[in-house]
PDB file of C-alpha atoms and ligand atoms in Angstrom:
ATOM      1  CA  UNK N  43      97.219 150.002 156.102  1.00 50.00           C
ATOM      2  CA  UNK N  44      98.826 150.532 152.714  1.00 72.00           C
ATOM      3  CA  UNK N  45     100.020 148.027 149.978  1.00 84.00           C
ATOM      4  CA  UNK N  46     102.959 146.535 150.323  1.00 93.00           C
ATOM      5  CA  UNK N  47     105.809 146.553 147.839  1.00 96.00           C
ATOM      6  CA  UNK N  48     105.509 143.922 145.127  1.00 97.00           C
ATOM      7  CA  UNK N  49     109.106 143.049 144.541  1.00 98.00           C
ATOM      8  CA  UNK N  50     110.092 140.681 141.601  1.00 98.00           C
ATOM      9  CA  UNK N  51     113.417 139.063 141.466  1.00 98.00           C
ATOM     10  CA  UNK N  52     115.721 138.052 139.366  1.00 98.00           C
ATOM     11  CA  UNK N  53     118.741 135.610 139.992  1.00 98.00           C
ATOM     12  CA  UNK N  54     121.292 133.546 138.553  1.00 98.00           C
ATOM     13  CA  UNK N  55     122.890 131.397 141.455  1.00 97.00           C
ATOM     14  CA  UNK N  56     122.949 130.794 145.072  1.00 97.00           C
ATOM     15  CA  UNK N  57     120.734 133.463 145.772  1.00 98.00           C
ATOM     16  CA  UNK N  58     121.677 134.626 149.400  1.00 98.00           C
ATOM     17  CA  UNK N  59     120.879 138.160 148.811  1.00 98.00           C
ATOM     18  CA  UNK N  60     117.237 136.220 147.885  1.00 98.00           C
ATOM     19  CA  UNK N  61     117.549 135.451 151.159  1.00 98.00           C
ATOM     20  CA  UNK N  62     118.405 137.675 153.253  1.00 98.00           C
ATOM     21  CA  UNK N  63     115.327 139.906 151.384  1.00 98.00           C
ATOM     22  CA  UNK N  64     113.098 136.995 151.590  1.00 98.00           C
ATOM     23  CA  UNK N  65     113.728 137.613 155.407  1.00 98.00           C
ATOM     24  CA  UNK N  66     114.057 140.430 155.428  1.00 98.00           C
ATOM     25  CA  UNK N  67     109.647 140.699 153.743  1.00 98.00           C
ATOM     26  CA  UNK N  68     108.887 138.047 156.590  1.00 97.00           C
ATOM     27  CA  UNK N  69     110.507 139.784 159.486  1.00 97.00           C
ATOM     28  CA  UNK N  70     109.260 143.359 158.703  1.00 96.00           C
ATOM     29  CA  UNK N  71     112.270 144.985 157.526  1.00 97.00           C
ATOM     30  CA  UNK N  72     111.337 145.468 154.157  1.00 97.00           C
ATOM     31  CA  UNK N  73     107.551 146.615 154.150  1.00 96.00           C
ATOM     32  CA  UNK N  74     107.242 143.935 150.550  1.00 97.00           C
ATOM     33  CA  UNK N  75     106.514 141.299 149.521  1.00 97.00           C
ATOM     34  CA  UNK N  76     108.550 139.275 146.475  1.00 98.00           C
ATOM     35  CA  UNK N  77     106.203 137.832 143.781  1.00 98.00           C
ATOM     36  CA  UNK N  78     108.236 136.148 141.649  1.00 98.00           C
ATOM     37  CA  UNK N  79     111.434 134.906 141.722  1.00 98.00           C
ATOM     38  CA  UNK N  80     113.174 134.004 138.308  1.00 98.00           C
ATOM     39  CA  UNK N  81     116.562 133.007 137.206  1.00 98.00           C
ATOM     40  CA  UNK N  82     118.329 132.461 133.907  1.00 98.00           C
ATOM     41  CA  UNK N  83     119.846 129.500 134.830  1.00 98.00           C
ATOM     42  CA  UNK N  84     117.860 125.875 135.233  1.00 98.00           C
ATOM     43  CA  UNK N  85     118.232 123.813 139.263  1.00 96.00           C
ATOM     44  CA  UNK N  86     120.033 126.983 141.007  1.00 98.00           C
ATOM     45  CA  UNK N  87     119.819 126.691 144.781  1.00 98.00           C
ATOM     46  CA  UNK N  88     118.086 130.302 144.625  1.00 98.00           C
ATOM     47  CA  UNK N  89     114.818 128.970 143.420  1.00 98.00           C
ATOM     48  CA  UNK N  90     115.063 125.768 145.827  1.00 98.00           C
ATOM     49  CA  UNK N  91     115.132 129.354 148.402  1.00 98.00           C
ATOM     50  CA  UNK N  92     112.531 130.875 146.988  1.00 98.00           C
ATOM     51  CA  UNK N  93     109.883 127.949 146.430  1.00 98.00           C
ATOM     52  CA  UNK N  94     110.568 126.298 149.720  1.00 98.00           C
ATOM     53  CA  UNK N  95     109.135 130.656 150.887  1.00 98.00           C
ATOM     54  CA  UNK N  96     105.938 129.724 148.537  1.00 98.00           C
ATOM     55  CA  UNK N  97     107.250 132.289 145.886  1.00 98.00           C
ATOM     56  CA  UNK N  98     106.431 131.718 141.989  1.00 98.00           C
ATOM     57  CA  UNK N  99     109.474 130.957 140.266  1.00 98.00           C
ATOM     58  CA  UNK N 100     110.082 130.645 136.500  1.00 98.00           C
ATOM     59  CA  UNK N 101     113.820 130.345 134.807  1.00 98.00           C
ATOM     60  CA  UNK N 102     114.371 132.044 130.711  1.00 98.00           C
ATOM     61  CA  UNK N 103     117.354 129.652 129.844  1.00 98.00           C
ATOM     62  CA  UNK N 104     119.641 132.401 128.316  1.00 98.00           C
ATOM     63  CA  UNK N 105     122.515 129.624 127.888  1.00 97.00           C
ATOM     64  CA  UNK N 106     120.184 127.645 125.456  1.00 96.00           C
ATOM     65  CA  UNK N 107     119.051 130.670 123.788  1.00 96.00           C
ATOM     66  CA  UNK N 108     122.406 132.493 122.810  1.00 96.00           C
ATOM     67  CA  UNK N 109     123.317 128.698 121.786  1.00 95.00           C
ATOM     68  CA  UNK N 110     120.863 128.401 119.785  1.00 93.00           C
ATOM     69  CA  UNK N 111     121.425 131.317 117.943  1.00 93.00           C
ATOM     70  CA  UNK N 112     125.158 130.472 117.171  1.00 92.00           C
ATOM     71  CA  UNK N 113     123.827 127.567 114.864  1.00 90.00           C
ATOM     72  CA  UNK N 114     121.287 129.726 113.617  1.00 87.00           C
ATOM     73  CA  UNK N 115     121.237 133.585 114.144  1.00 85.00           C
ATOM     74  CA  UNK N 116     117.568 133.369 111.773  1.00 86.00           C
ATOM     75  CA  UNK N 117     116.161 130.736 113.940  1.00 85.00           C
ATOM     76  CA  UNK N 118     115.717 133.393 116.191  1.00 91.00           C
ATOM     77  CA  UNK N 119     112.032 134.993 116.831  1.00 93.00           C
ATOM     78  CA  UNK N 120     112.617 138.016 117.265  1.00 96.00           C
ATOM     79  CA  UNK N 121     110.169 139.990 119.139  1.00 97.00           C
ATOM     80  CA  UNK N 122     107.362 142.293 116.551  1.00 96.00           C
ATOM     81  CA  UNK N 123     107.955 145.459 119.644  1.00 96.00           C
ATOM     82  CA  UNK N 124     111.741 145.505 118.385  1.00 97.00           C
ATOM     83  CA  UNK N 125     113.466 148.245 117.310  1.00 96.00           C
ATOM     84  CA  UNK N 126     116.644 146.952 116.333  1.00 94.00           C
ATOM     85  CA  UNK N 127     118.503 150.523 115.497  1.00 94.00           C
ATOM     86  CA  UNK N 128     116.963 151.779 118.535  1.00 96.00           C
ATOM     87  CA  UNK N 129     118.378 149.454 121.051  1.00 96.00           C
ATOM     88  CA  UNK N 130     121.738 149.487 119.341  1.00 94.00           C
ATOM     89  CA  UNK N 131     121.931 153.808 119.725  1.00 93.00           C
ATOM     90  CA  UNK N 132     120.218 153.299 122.752  1.00 94.00           C
ATOM     91  CA  UNK N 133     122.998 150.927 124.156  1.00 93.00           C
ATOM     92  CA  UNK N 134     125.904 151.116 126.335  1.00 92.00           C
ATOM     93  CA  UNK N 135     127.148 147.543 126.449  1.00 92.00           C
ATOM     94  CA  UNK N 136     129.211 147.242 124.211  1.00 90.00           C
ATOM     95  CA  UNK N 137     132.111 149.686 123.221  1.00 82.00           C
ATOM     96  CA  UNK N 138     131.137 152.037 119.161  1.00 73.00           C
ATOM     97  CA  UNK N 139     132.958 150.694 116.708  1.00 75.00           C
ATOM     98  CA  UNK N 140     133.073 146.984 117.756  1.00 77.00           C
ATOM     99  CA  UNK N 141     132.141 144.402 115.272  1.00 84.00           C
ATOM    100  CA  UNK N 142     128.709 145.298 114.606  1.00 85.00           C
ATOM    101  CA  UNK N 143     128.186 141.217 113.889  1.00 88.00           C
ATOM    102  CA  UNK N 144     129.347 141.253 117.503  1.00 90.00           C
ATOM    103  CA  UNK N 145     126.932 143.790 118.098  1.00 92.00           C
ATOM    104  CA  UNK N 146     123.642 142.338 116.564  1.00 92.00           C
ATOM    105  CA  UNK N 147     124.508 139.343 117.794  1.00 94.00           C
ATOM    106  CA  UNK N 148     123.715 140.956 121.444  1.00 95.00           C
ATOM    107  CA  UNK N 149     120.978 142.679 121.075  1.00 96.00           C
ATOM    108  CA  UNK N 150     119.164 140.356 118.934  1.00 96.00           C
ATOM    109  CA  UNK N 151     119.819 137.440 121.656  1.00 97.00           C
ATOM    110  CA  UNK N 152     118.567 139.119 124.868  1.00 97.00           C
ATOM    111  CA  UNK N 153     115.632 140.538 123.285  1.00 97.00           C
ATOM    112  CA  UNK N 154     114.119 137.017 122.339  1.00 97.00           C
ATOM    113  CA  UNK N 155     115.216 136.115 126.534  1.00 98.00           C
ATOM    114  CA  UNK N 156     114.456 139.476 127.476  1.00 98.00           C
ATOM    115  CA  UNK N 157     110.962 139.704 125.858  1.00 98.00           C
ATOM    116  CA  UNK N 158     110.283 135.698 127.663  1.00 98.00           C
ATOM    117  CA  UNK N 159     110.830 137.694 130.820  1.00 98.00           C
ATOM    118  CA  UNK N 160     108.880 140.309 130.308  1.00 98.00           C
ATOM    119  CA  UNK N 161     105.793 137.767 129.342  1.00 98.00           C
ATOM    120  CA  UNK N 162     106.590 136.016 132.451  1.00 98.00           C
ATOM    121  CA  UNK N 163     107.319 139.340 135.100  1.00 98.00           C
ATOM    122  CA  UNK N 164     104.054 141.737 133.035  1.00 97.00           C
ATOM    123  CA  UNK N 165     101.347 139.550 134.833  1.00 97.00           C
ATOM    124  CA  UNK N 166     103.089 140.524 138.392  1.00 97.00           C
ATOM    125  CA  UNK N 167     101.989 144.132 138.281  1.00 96.00           C
ATOM    126  CA  UNK N 168     105.459 144.549 140.395  1.00 97.00           C
ATOM    127  CA  UNK N 169     106.721 148.371 141.909  1.00 96.00           C
ATOM    128  CA  UNK N 170     110.429 146.707 141.810  1.00 98.00           C
ATOM    129  CA  UNK N 171     112.356 144.418 140.297  1.00 98.00           C
ATOM    130  CA  UNK N 172     115.931 143.339 141.778  1.00 98.00           C
ATOM    131  CA  UNK N 173     118.724 141.821 140.628  1.00 98.00           C
ATOM    132  CA  UNK N 174     120.035 139.773 143.094  1.00 98.00           C
ATOM    133  CA  UNK N 175     123.081 137.978 141.458  1.00 97.00           C
ATOM    134  CA  UNK N 176     121.782 138.447 138.455  1.00 98.00           C
ATOM    135  CA  UNK N 177     124.410 137.682 135.913  1.00 96.00           C
ATOM    136  CA  UNK N 178     122.982 139.144 132.979  1.00 97.00           C
ATOM    137  CA  UNK N 179     123.682 142.888 131.593  1.00 97.00           C
ATOM    138  CA  UNK N 180     119.756 144.209 130.923  1.00 98.00           C
ATOM    139  CA  UNK N 181     119.438 146.150 127.343  1.00 97.00           C
ATOM    140  CA  UNK N 182     117.079 149.915 126.772  1.00 97.00           C
ATOM    141  CA  UNK N 183     115.066 146.768 124.772  1.00 98.00           C
ATOM    142  CA  UNK N 184     113.739 145.114 129.235  1.00 98.00           C
ATOM    143  CA  UNK N 185     114.745 148.676 130.712  1.00 97.00           C
ATOM    144  CA  UNK N 186     112.412 150.646 129.318  1.00 96.00           C
ATOM    145  CA  UNK N 187     110.165 148.554 128.782  1.00 96.00           C
ATOM    146  CA  UNK N 188     109.959 148.360 133.394  1.00 97.00           C
ATOM    147  CA  UNK N 189     111.052 152.006 133.578  1.00 95.00           C
ATOM    148  CA  UNK N 190     107.627 152.638 131.726  1.00 86.00           C
ATOM    149  CA  UNK N 191     107.192 155.686 133.936  1.00 87.00           C
ATOM    150  CA  UNK N 192     109.711 158.283 132.547  1.00 85.00           C
ATOM    151  CA  UNK N 193     112.905 159.672 135.067  1.00 85.00           C
ATOM    152  CA  UNK N 194     111.255 156.363 137.474  1.00 92.00           C
ATOM    153  CA  UNK N 195     114.351 153.682 138.399  1.00 96.00           C
ATOM    154  CA  UNK N 196     112.250 150.774 139.000  1.00 97.00           C
ATOM    155  CA  UNK N 197     115.251 148.246 138.443  1.00 98.00           C
ATOM    156  CA  UNK N 198     117.898 148.044 141.763  1.00 98.00           C
ATOM    157  CA  UNK N 199     120.749 145.519 141.434  1.00 98.00           C
ATOM    158  CA  UNK N 200     123.489 145.460 144.309  1.00 98.00           C
ATOM    159  CA  UNK N 201     127.178 145.126 143.140  1.00 98.00           C
ATOM    160  CA  UNK N 202     130.202 143.780 144.621  1.00 98.00           C
ATOM    161  CA  UNK N 203     132.096 146.612 145.301  1.00 98.00           C
ATOM    162  CA  UNK N 204     132.380 150.772 146.142  1.00 98.00           C
ATOM    163  CA  UNK N 205     131.348 151.668 142.492  1.00 98.00           C
ATOM    164  CA  UNK N 206     132.539 153.518 139.956  1.00 98.00           C
ATOM    165  CA  UNK N 207     135.147 151.678 141.324  1.00 98.00           C
ATOM    166  CA  UNK N 208     136.115 147.848 139.680  1.00 98.00           C
ATOM    167  CA  UNK N 209     132.326 147.219 137.615  1.00 97.00           C
ATOM    168  CA  UNK N 210     131.723 144.052 135.678  1.00 95.00           C
ATOM    169  CA  UNK N 211     131.334 140.823 137.819  1.00 94.00           C
ATOM    170  CA  UNK N 212     133.926 140.025 139.410  1.00 97.00           C
ATOM    171  CA  UNK N 213     133.843 142.926 142.306  1.00 98.00           C
ATOM    172  CA  UNK N 214     135.151 142.089 145.298  1.00 98.00           C
ATOM    173  CA  UNK N 215     138.289 138.960 142.863  1.00 98.00           C
ATOM    174  CA  UNK N 216     138.929 142.867 141.084  1.00 98.00           C
ATOM    175  CA  UNK N 217     139.186 144.873 143.791  1.00 98.00           C
ATOM    176  CA  UNK N 218     141.257 142.130 146.406  1.00 98.00           C
ATOM    177  CA  UNK N 219     144.205 141.539 143.119  1.00 98.00           C
ATOM    178  CA  UNK N 220     144.677 145.241 143.005  1.00 98.00           C
ATOM    179  CA  UNK N 221     145.778 145.110 146.626  1.00 98.00           C
ATOM    180  CA  UNK N 222     142.434 148.088 148.580  1.00 98.00           C
ATOM    181  CA  UNK N 223     142.727 148.435 151.994  1.00 98.00           C
ATOM    182  CA  UNK N 224     138.856 148.744 151.488  1.00 98.00           C
ATOM    183  CA  UNK N 225     136.326 147.037 150.082  1.00 98.00           C
ATOM    184  CA  UNK N 226     132.438 146.996 149.833  1.00 98.00           C
ATOM    185  CA  UNK N 227     129.495 146.691 148.312  1.00 98.00           C
ATOM    186  CA  UNK N 228     127.310 149.336 146.114  1.00 98.00           C
ATOM    187  CA  UNK N 229     123.054 149.305 145.641  1.00 98.00           C
ATOM    188  CA  UNK N 230     122.214 151.425 142.905  1.00 98.00           C
ATOM    189  CA  UNK N 231     119.440 151.623 140.208  1.00 98.00           C
ATOM    190  CA  UNK N 232     120.224 150.192 136.644  1.00 97.00           C
ATOM    191  CA  UNK N 233     120.439 152.477 133.752  1.00 96.00           C
ATOM    192  CA  UNK N 234     122.063 151.195 129.685  1.00 96.00           C
ATOM    193  CA  UNK N 235     125.113 151.058 131.053  1.00 95.00           C
ATOM    194  CA  UNK N 236     127.317 148.807 133.402  1.00 94.00           C
ATOM    195  CA  UNK N 237     126.614 148.989 136.833  1.00 96.00           C
ATOM    196  CA  UNK N 238     126.550 153.019 136.499  1.00 96.00           C
ATOM    197  CA  UNK N 239     123.399 153.512 137.745  1.00 96.00           C
ATOM    198  CA  UNK N 240     122.402 156.097 140.251  1.00 96.00           C
ATOM    199  CA  UNK N 241     123.841 155.108 143.787  1.00 97.00           C
ATOM    200  CA  UNK N 242     121.262 154.419 146.479  1.00 97.00           C
ATOM    201  CA  UNK N 243     123.724 152.386 149.258  1.00 97.00           C
ATOM    202  CA  UNK N 244     126.563 151.813 149.850  1.00 98.00           C
ATOM    203  CA  UNK N 245     128.544 150.429 152.839  1.00 98.00           C
ATOM    204  CA  UNK N 246     132.475 149.422 152.952  1.00 98.00           C
ATOM    205  CA  UNK N 247     134.996 147.144 155.100  1.00 98.00           C
ATOM    206  CA  UNK N 248     138.355 146.861 155.990  1.00 98.00           C
ATOM    207  CA  UNK N 249     140.921 144.335 154.390  1.00 98.00           C
ATOM    208  CA  UNK N 250     143.630 143.366 156.462  1.00 98.00           C
ATOM    209  CA  UNK N 251     146.598 142.196 155.086  1.00 97.00           C
ATOM    210  CA  UNK N 252     146.254 138.392 156.133  1.00 98.00           C
ATOM    211  CA  UNK N 253     142.595 138.351 154.240  1.00 98.00           C
ATOM    212  CA  UNK N 254     142.170 136.070 151.588  1.00 98.00           C
ATOM    213  CA  UNK N 255     139.913 136.549 148.782  1.00 98.00           C
ATOM    214  CA  UNK N 256     137.387 133.977 150.233  1.00 98.00           C
ATOM    215  CA  UNK N 257     137.669 136.464 153.389  1.00 98.00           C
ATOM    216  CA  UNK N 258     136.975 139.312 151.503  1.00 98.00           C
ATOM    217  CA  UNK N 259     133.653 137.637 150.129  1.00 98.00           C
ATOM    218  CA  UNK N 260     132.931 136.527 153.261  1.00 98.00           C
ATOM    219  CA  UNK N 261     133.410 140.249 154.766  1.00 98.00           C
ATOM    220  CA  UNK N 262     130.950 141.942 151.816  1.00 98.00           C
ATOM    221  CA  UNK N 263     128.245 139.364 151.328  1.00 98.00           C
ATOM    222  CA  UNK N 264     127.463 140.079 155.431  1.00 98.00           C
ATOM    223  CA  UNK N 265     127.612 143.645 154.295  1.00 98.00           C
ATOM    224  CA  UNK N 266     125.186 143.169 150.989  1.00 98.00           C
ATOM    225  CA  UNK N 267     122.201 140.914 153.092  1.00 98.00           C
ATOM    226  CA  UNK N 268     122.166 144.329 155.477  1.00 98.00           C
ATOM    227  CA  UNK N 269     122.263 146.044 153.088  1.00 98.00           C
ATOM    228  CA  UNK N 270     119.987 145.418 149.864  1.00 98.00           C
ATOM    229  CA  UNK N 271     117.854 145.345 152.394  1.00 98.00           C
ATOM    230  CA  UNK N 272     118.213 148.343 153.941  1.00 98.00           C
ATOM    231  CA  UNK N 273     117.907 150.040 150.446  1.00 98.00           C
ATOM    232  CA  UNK N 274     115.155 147.796 149.404  1.00 98.00           C
ATOM    233  CA  UNK N 275     112.771 149.106 152.415  1.00 97.00           C
ATOM    234  CA  UNK N 276     114.281 153.059 151.874  1.00 97.00           C
ATOM    235  CA  UNK N 277     112.639 153.045 148.328  1.00 96.00           C
ATOM    236  CA  UNK N 278     108.888 151.115 149.603  1.00 95.00           C
ATOM    237  CA  UNK N 279     109.162 154.466 152.257  1.00 93.00           C
ATOM    238  CA  UNK N 280     109.410 156.635 149.289  1.00 90.00           C
ATOM    239  CA  UNK N 281     106.430 154.860 147.286  1.00 85.00           C
ATOM    240  CA  UNK N 282     104.667 155.024 150.146  1.00 74.00           C
ATOM    241  CA  UNK N 283     104.665 158.268 150.755  1.00 76.00           C
ATOM    242  CA  UNK N 284     103.904 159.155 147.460  1.00 73.00           C
ATOM    243  CA  UNK N 285     100.714 157.824 147.872  1.00 64.00           C
TER     244      UNK N 285
HETATM  245  C1  LIG D 144     126.520 138.923 145.750  1.00 52.10           C
HETATM  246  O1  LIG D 144     129.038 138.686 145.570  1.00 52.10           O
HETATM  247  C2  LIG D 144     126.302 140.217 144.160  1.00 52.10           C
HETATM  248  O2  LIG D 144     126.927 141.653 144.697  1.00 52.10           O
HETATM  249  C3  LIG D 144     126.399 139.800 142.915  1.00 52.10           C
HETATM  250  O3  LIG D 144     126.785 138.597 142.920  1.00 52.10           O
HETATM  251  C4  LIG D 144     126.818 137.521 144.410  1.00 52.10           C
HETATM  252  C5  LIG D 144     125.460 136.982 144.418  1.00 52.10           C
HETATM  253  O4  LIG D 144     125.375 136.197 145.243  1.00 52.10           O
HETATM  254  N1  LIG D 144     126.059 140.750 142.044  1.00 52.10           N
HETATM  255  P1  LIG D 144     124.030 135.507 146.113  1.00 52.10           P
HETATM  256  O5  LIG D 144     123.743 134.594 144.864  1.00 52.10           O
HETATM  257  O6  LIG D 144     123.348 136.502 146.873  1.00 52.10           O
HETATM  258  O7  LIG D 144     124.716 134.645 147.170  1.00 52.10           O
END
């Protein structure tokens, strides 16, 4: 029997996508297993879901790291392998020409949080990292250390809109307020930009005139729960065929 895909997961909240992935691993729709669930926020429902399924969990409290740094940026203990100029040159999350202090604060606080994530993640030797409602952008410091084989993507995300339309944190809200008649969701790999990486799969739904934002979200989420496991299984199959 071939090796199952070792999947790591990061969340920030309710974890309904995480649940869909857990269930798909259990019923064989995904030939893989979730080996950990990490969260940037303590006490969220998604952590409970993971624990119930017997999955290891951890928290890296981004909010606290950022708050402490606001009080004293010099108190940050930067990772030994963090090269500010290199990460600044690669990053595409904050526009060139933005306030230098803002870029410095962002990249340094994220490097500290991302090093903590990496320390937790590395022992699990994962094949794939899935972001399942993880509401933090990742910088090249983290991405390059997970995608350690050049040109091979290992971080997947689900986005609540038909990319490249409506990147950002409120895809369904932005789709609805724009007056779109079709909404959807996208699974893509993570690159240095915000929601810009290669697209793996998409699913669309009709928005009727009578639909409220809540209904749009419900329609979208129901499709997410199908699409994400399918895309993960596609990745698992491709990996297995290489072994
Ligand atoms: C989903 O809509 C997902 O597309 C977005 O965040 C939401 C997470 O929901 N990235 P859940 O935590 O999986 O229920």
